PDB file of C-alpha atoms in Angstrom:
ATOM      1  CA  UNK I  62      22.587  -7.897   9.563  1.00 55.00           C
ATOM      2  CA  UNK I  63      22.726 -10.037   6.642  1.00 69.00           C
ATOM      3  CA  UNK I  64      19.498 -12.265   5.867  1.00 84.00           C
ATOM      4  CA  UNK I  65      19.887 -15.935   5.865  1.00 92.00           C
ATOM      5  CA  UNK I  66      17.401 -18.378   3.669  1.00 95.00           C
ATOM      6  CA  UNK I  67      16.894 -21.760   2.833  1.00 96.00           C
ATOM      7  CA  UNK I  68      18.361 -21.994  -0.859  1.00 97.00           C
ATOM      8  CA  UNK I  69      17.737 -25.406  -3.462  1.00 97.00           C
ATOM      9  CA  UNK I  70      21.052 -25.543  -4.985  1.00 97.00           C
ATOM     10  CA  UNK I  71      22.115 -25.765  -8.399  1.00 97.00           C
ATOM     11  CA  UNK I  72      25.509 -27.115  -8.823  1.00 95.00           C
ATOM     12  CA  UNK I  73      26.960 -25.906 -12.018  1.00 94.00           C
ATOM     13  CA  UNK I  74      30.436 -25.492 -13.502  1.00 92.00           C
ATOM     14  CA  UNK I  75      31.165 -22.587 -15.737  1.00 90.00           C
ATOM     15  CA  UNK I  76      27.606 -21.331 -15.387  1.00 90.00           C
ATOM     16  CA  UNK I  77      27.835 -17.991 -13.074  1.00 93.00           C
ATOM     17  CA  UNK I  78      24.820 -15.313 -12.559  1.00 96.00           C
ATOM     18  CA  UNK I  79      24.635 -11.561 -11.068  1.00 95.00           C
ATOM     19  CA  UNK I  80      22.086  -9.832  -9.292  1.00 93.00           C
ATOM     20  CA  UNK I  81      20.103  -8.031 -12.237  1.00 92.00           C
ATOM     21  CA  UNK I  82      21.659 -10.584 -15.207  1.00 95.00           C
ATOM     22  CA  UNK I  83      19.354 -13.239 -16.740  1.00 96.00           C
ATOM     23  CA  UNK I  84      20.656 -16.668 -17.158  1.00 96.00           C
ATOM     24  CA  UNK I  85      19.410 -19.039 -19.930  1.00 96.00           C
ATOM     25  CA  UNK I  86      18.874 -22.743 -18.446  1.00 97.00           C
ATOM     26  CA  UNK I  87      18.020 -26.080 -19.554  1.00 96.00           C
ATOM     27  CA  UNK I  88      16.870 -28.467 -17.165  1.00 96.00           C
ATOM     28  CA  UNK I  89      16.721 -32.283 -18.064  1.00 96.00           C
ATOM     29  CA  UNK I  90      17.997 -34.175 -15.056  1.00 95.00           C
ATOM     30  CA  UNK I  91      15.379 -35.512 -13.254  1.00 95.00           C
ATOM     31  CA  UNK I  92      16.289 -34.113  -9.858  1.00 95.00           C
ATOM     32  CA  UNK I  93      16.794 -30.844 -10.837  1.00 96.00           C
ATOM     33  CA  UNK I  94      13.261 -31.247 -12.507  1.00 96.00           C
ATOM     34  CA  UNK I  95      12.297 -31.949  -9.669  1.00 96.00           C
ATOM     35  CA  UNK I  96      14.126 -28.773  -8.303  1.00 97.00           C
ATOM     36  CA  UNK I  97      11.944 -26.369 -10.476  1.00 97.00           C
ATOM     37  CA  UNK I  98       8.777 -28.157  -9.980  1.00 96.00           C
ATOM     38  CA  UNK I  99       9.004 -27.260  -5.930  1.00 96.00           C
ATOM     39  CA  UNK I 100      10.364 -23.905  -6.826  1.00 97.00           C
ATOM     40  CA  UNK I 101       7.221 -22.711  -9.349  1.00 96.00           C
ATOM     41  CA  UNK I 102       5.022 -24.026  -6.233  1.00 96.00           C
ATOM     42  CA  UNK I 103       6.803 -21.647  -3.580  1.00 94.00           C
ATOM     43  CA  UNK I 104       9.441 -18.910  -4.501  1.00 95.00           C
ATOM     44  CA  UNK I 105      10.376 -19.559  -7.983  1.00 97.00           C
ATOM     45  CA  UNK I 106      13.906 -19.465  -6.503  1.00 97.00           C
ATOM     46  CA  UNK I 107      16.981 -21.254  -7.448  1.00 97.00           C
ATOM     47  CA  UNK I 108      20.455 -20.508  -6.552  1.00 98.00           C
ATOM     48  CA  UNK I 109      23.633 -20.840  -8.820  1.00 98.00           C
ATOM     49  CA  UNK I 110      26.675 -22.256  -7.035  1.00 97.00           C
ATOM     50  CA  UNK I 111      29.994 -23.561  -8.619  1.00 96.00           C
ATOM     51  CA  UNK I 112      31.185 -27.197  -7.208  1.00 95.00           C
ATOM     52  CA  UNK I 113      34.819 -27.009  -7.091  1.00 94.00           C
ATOM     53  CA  UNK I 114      36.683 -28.515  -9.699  1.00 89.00           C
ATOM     54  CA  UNK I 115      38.397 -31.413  -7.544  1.00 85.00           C
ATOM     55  CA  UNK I 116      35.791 -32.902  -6.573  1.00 78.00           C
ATOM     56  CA  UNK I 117      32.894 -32.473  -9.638  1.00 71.00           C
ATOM     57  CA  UNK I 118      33.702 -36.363  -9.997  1.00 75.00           C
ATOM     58  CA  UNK I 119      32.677 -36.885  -6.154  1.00 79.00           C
ATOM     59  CA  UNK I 120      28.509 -38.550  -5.815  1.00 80.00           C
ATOM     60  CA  UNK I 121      28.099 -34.938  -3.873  1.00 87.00           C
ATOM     61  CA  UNK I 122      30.939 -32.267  -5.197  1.00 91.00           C
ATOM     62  CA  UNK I 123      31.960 -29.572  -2.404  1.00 94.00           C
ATOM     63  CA  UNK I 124      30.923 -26.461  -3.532  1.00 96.00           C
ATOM     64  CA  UNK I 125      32.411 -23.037  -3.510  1.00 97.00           C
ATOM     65  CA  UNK I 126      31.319 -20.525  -0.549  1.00 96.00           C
ATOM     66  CA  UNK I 127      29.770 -18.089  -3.048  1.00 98.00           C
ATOM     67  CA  UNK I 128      26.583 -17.931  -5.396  1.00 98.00           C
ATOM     68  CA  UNK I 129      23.808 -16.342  -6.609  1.00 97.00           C
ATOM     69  CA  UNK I 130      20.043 -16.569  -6.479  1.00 97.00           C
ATOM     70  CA  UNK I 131      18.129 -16.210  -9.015  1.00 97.00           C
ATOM     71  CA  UNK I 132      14.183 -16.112  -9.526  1.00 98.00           C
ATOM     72  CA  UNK I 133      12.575 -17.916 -12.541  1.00 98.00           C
ATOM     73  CA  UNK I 134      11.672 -14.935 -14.778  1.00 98.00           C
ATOM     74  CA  UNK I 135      10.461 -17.095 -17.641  1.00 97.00           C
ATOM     75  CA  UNK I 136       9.707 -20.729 -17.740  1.00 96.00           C
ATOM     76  CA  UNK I 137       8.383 -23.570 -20.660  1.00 96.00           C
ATOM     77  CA  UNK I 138       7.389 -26.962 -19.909  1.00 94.00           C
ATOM     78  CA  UNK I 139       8.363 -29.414 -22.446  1.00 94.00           C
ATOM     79  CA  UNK I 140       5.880 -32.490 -23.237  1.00 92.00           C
ATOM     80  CA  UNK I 141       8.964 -34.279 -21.833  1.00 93.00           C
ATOM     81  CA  UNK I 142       9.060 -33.076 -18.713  1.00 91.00           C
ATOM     82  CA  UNK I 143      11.676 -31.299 -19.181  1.00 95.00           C
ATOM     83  CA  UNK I 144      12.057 -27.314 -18.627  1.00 96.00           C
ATOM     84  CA  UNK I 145      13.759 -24.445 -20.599  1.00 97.00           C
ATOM     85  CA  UNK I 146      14.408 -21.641 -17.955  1.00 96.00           C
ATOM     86  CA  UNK I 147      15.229 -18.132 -17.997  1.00 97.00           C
ATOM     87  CA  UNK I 148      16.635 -17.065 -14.362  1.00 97.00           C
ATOM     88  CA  UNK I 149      16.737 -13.409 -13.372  1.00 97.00           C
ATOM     89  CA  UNK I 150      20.029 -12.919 -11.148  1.00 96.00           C
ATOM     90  CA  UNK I 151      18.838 -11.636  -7.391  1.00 96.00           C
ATOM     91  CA  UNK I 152      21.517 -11.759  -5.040  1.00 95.00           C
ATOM     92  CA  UNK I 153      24.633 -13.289  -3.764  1.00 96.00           C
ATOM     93  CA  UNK I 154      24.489 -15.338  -1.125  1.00 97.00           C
ATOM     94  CA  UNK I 155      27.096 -17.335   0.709  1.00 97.00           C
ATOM     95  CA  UNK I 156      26.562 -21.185   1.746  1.00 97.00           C
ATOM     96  CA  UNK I 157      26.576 -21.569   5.822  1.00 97.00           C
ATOM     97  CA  UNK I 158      25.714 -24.981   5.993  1.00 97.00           C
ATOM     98  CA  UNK I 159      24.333 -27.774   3.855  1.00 96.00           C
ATOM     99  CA  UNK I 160      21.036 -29.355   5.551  1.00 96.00           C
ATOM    100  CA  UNK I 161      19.956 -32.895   4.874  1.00 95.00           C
ATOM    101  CA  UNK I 162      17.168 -33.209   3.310  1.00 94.00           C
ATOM    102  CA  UNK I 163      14.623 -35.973   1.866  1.00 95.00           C
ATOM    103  CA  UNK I 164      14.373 -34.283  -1.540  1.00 95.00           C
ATOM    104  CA  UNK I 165      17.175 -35.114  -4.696  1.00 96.00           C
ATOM    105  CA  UNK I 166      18.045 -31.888  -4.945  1.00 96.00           C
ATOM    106  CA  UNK I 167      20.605 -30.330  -2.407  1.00 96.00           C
ATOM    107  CA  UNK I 168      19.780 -27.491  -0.183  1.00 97.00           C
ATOM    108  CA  UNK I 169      21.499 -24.919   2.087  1.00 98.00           C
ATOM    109  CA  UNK I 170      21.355 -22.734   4.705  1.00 97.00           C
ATOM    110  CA  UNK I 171      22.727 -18.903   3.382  1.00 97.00           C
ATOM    111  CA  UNK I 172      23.493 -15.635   4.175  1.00 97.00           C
ATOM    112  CA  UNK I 173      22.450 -13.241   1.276  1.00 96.00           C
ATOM    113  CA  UNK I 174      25.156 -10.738   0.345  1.00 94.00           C
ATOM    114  CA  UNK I 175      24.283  -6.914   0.345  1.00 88.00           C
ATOM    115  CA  UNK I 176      26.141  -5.209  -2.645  1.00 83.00           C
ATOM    116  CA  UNK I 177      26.049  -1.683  -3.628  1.00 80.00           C
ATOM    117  CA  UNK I 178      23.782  -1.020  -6.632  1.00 75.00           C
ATOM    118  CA  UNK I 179      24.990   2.625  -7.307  1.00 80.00           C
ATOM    119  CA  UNK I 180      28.669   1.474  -7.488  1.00 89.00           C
ATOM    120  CA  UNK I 181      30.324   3.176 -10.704  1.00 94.00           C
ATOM    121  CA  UNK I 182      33.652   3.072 -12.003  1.00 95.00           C
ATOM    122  CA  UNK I 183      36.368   5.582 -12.926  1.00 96.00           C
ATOM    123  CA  UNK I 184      36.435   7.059 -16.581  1.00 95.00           C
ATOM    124  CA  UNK I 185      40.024   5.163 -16.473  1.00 96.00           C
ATOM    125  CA  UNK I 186      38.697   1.857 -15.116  1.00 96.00           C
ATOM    126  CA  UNK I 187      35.684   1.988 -17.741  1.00 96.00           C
ATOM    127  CA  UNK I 188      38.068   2.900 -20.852  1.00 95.00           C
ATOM    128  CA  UNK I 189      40.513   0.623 -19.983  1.00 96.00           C
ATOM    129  CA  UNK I 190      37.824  -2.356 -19.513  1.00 96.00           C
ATOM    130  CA  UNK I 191      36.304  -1.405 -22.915  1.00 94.00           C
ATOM    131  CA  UNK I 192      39.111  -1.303 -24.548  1.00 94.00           C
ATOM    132  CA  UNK I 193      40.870  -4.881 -23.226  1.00 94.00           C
ATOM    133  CA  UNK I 194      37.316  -6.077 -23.904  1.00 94.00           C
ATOM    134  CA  UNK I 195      37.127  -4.954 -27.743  1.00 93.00           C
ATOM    135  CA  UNK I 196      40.522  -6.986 -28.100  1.00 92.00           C
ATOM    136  CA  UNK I 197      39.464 -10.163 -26.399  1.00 92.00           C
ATOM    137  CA  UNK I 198      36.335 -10.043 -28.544  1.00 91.00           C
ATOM    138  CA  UNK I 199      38.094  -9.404 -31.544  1.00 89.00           C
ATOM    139  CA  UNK I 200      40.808 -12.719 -30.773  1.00 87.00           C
ATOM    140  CA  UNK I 201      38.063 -15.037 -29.954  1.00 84.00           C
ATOM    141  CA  UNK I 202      35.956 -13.856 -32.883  1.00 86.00           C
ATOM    142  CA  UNK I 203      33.140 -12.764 -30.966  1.00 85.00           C
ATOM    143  CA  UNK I 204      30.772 -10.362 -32.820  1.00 87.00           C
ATOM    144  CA  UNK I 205      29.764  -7.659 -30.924  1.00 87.00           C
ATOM    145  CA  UNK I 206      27.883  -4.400 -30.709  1.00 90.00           C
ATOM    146  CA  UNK I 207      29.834  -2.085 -29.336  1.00 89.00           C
ATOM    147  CA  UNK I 208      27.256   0.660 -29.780  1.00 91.00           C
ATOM    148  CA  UNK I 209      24.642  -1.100 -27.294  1.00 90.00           C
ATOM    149  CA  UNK I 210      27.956  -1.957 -25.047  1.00 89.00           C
ATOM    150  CA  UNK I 211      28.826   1.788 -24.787  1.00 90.00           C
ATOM    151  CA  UNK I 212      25.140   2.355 -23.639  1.00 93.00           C
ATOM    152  CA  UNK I 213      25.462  -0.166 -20.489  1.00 93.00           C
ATOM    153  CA  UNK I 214      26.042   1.038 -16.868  1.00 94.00           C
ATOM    154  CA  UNK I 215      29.213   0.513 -15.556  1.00 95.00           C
ATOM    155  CA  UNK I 216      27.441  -2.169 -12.875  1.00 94.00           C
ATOM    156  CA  UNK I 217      25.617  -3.775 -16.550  1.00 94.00           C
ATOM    157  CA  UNK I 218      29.057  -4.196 -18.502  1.00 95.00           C
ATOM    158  CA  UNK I 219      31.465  -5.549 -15.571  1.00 96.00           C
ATOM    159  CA  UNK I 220      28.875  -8.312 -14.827  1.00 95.00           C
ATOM    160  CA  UNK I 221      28.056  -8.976 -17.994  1.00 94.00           C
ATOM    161  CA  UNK I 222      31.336  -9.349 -19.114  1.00 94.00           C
ATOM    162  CA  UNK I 223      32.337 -11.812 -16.212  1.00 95.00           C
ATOM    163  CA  UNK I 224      28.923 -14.042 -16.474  1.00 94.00           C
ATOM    164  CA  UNK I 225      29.813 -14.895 -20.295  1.00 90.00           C
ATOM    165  CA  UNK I 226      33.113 -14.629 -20.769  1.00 90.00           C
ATOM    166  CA  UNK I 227      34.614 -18.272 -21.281  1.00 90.00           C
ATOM    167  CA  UNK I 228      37.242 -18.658 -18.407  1.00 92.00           C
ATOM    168  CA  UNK I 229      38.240 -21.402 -16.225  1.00 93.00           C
ATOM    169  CA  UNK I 230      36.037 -22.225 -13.251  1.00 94.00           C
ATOM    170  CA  UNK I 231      38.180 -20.893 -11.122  1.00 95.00           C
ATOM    171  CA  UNK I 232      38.791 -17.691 -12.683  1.00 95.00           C
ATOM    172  CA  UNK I 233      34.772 -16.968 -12.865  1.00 95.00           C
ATOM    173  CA  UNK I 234      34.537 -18.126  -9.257  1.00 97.00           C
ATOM    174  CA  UNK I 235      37.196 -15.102  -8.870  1.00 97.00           C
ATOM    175  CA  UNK I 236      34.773 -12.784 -10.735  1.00 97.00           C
ATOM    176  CA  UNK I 237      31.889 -13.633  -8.516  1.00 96.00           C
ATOM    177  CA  UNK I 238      33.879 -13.485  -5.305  1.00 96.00           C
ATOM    178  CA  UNK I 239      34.754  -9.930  -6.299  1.00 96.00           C
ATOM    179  CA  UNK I 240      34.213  -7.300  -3.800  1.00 91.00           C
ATOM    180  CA  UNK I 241      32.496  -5.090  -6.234  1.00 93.00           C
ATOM    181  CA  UNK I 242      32.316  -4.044  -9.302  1.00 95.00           C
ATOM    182  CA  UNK I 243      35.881  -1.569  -9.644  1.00 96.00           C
ATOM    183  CA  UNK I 244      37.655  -4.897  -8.554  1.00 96.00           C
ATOM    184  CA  UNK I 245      35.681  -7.011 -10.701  1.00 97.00           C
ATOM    185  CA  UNK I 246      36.779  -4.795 -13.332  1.00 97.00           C
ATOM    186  CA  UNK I 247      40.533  -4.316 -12.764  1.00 97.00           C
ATOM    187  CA  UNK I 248      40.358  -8.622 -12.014  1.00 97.00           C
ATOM    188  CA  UNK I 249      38.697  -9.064 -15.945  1.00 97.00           C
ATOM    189  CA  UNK I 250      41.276  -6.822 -17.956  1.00 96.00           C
ATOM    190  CA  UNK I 251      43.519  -8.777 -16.157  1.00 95.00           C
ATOM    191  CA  UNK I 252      42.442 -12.204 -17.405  1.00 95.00           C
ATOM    192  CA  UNK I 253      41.023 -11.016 -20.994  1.00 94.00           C
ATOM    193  CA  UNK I 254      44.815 -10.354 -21.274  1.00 92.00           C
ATOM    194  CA  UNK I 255      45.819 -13.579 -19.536  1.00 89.00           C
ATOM    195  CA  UNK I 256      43.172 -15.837 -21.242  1.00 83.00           C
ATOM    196  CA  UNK I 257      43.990 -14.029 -24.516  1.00 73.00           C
ATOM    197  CA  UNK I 258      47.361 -14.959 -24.857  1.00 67.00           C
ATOM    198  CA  UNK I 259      47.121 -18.676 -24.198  1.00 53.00           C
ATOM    199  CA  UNK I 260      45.352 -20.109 -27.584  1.00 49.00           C
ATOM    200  CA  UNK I 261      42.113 -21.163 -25.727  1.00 46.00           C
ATOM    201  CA  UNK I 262      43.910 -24.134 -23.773  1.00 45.00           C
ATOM    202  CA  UNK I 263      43.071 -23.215 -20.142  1.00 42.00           C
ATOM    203  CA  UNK I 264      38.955 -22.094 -21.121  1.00 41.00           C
ATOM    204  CA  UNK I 265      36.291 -24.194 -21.013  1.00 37.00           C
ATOM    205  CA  UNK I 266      33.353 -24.042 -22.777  1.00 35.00           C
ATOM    206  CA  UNK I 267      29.967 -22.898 -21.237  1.00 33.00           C
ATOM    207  CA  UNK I 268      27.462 -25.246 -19.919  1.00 32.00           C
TER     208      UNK I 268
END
């Protein structure tokens, strides 16, 4: 039976994290401040969700059904009270309910998705994502070391792959939602060669 949990949310567009990944944050809105300050003084956890791109205008944006938690591996307080965060990915979870609360910072009730650590991919699936990778890299400009990407498990390279690469909220939403890593895979050659083709005008830039 899948675990559920009381998650603070983190609403963030373009911004995606995996169970394992690390996830550079910085943290200047005063609610979300607020966010870490309560998470440091129980579980140092906050979980990554995507609000859906209709309604990111909206005073609350619905959110997608799928996240991730992550637990604050490293943290710096500025004088400012402000907070540069580094968030170690933990698990997926998926949103039940949203429960009112008194605090600025949403929360929700969650289920915690179980996914298979040991997953691996074929010798065709891995060539074939290396290689559309090297491409896409190479188009965008990207500098890469291909050396330290050859050394990655196959579970290290597909997520790591879909938390940075720079498509549409949508698309990463897609990634996430995956239902493990060979389809995660097969879903990112598909839209390095789909992204790659259309001159940067349907990617959006990182947050």
């Amino acid at each position: 039976m899948s675990e559920r949990t009381r998650l603070s949310i983190f609403p963030l567009p373009g911004a995606l994290l995996f169970p394992q990944l690390h996830l550079p944050l910085h943290i200047f809105e005063p609610r979300y401040r607020a966010m870490v300050s309560d998470a440091m003084a129980r579980d140092r956890r906050i979980a990554m969700i995507q609000p859906r791109p209709d309604s990111e205008d909206n005073a609350v944006p619905d959110l997608f059904a799928v996240g991730c938690v992550g637990r604050i591996a490293e943290v710096e307080a500025l004088d400012d009270g402000r907070y540069n965060l580094i968030l170690q990915g933990v698990s997926l979870f998926r949103v039940l309910r949203e429960i009112e609360v008194a605090t600025p910072f949403r929360q929700v009730e969650a289920e915690l998705i179980d996914t298979d650590a040991d997953e691996t991919l074929s010798l065709g699936a891995r060539a074939s994502l290396e290689l559309e990778a090297r491409r896409f890299a190479e188009a965008q400009g990207y500098a890469v070391d291909w050396k330290a990407v050859g050394r990655l498990d196959d579970t290290s390279l597909v997520n790591g792959i879909a938390q940075i690469a720079p498509f549409d909220v949508a698309a990463k939403q897609a990634l996430l939602e995956a239902a493990g890593i060979a389809d995660r895979a097969e879903l990112l050659v598909q839209l390095m060669q789909f992204f790659g083709r259309h001159d940067g005008e349907d990617r959006v830039t990182l947050q």
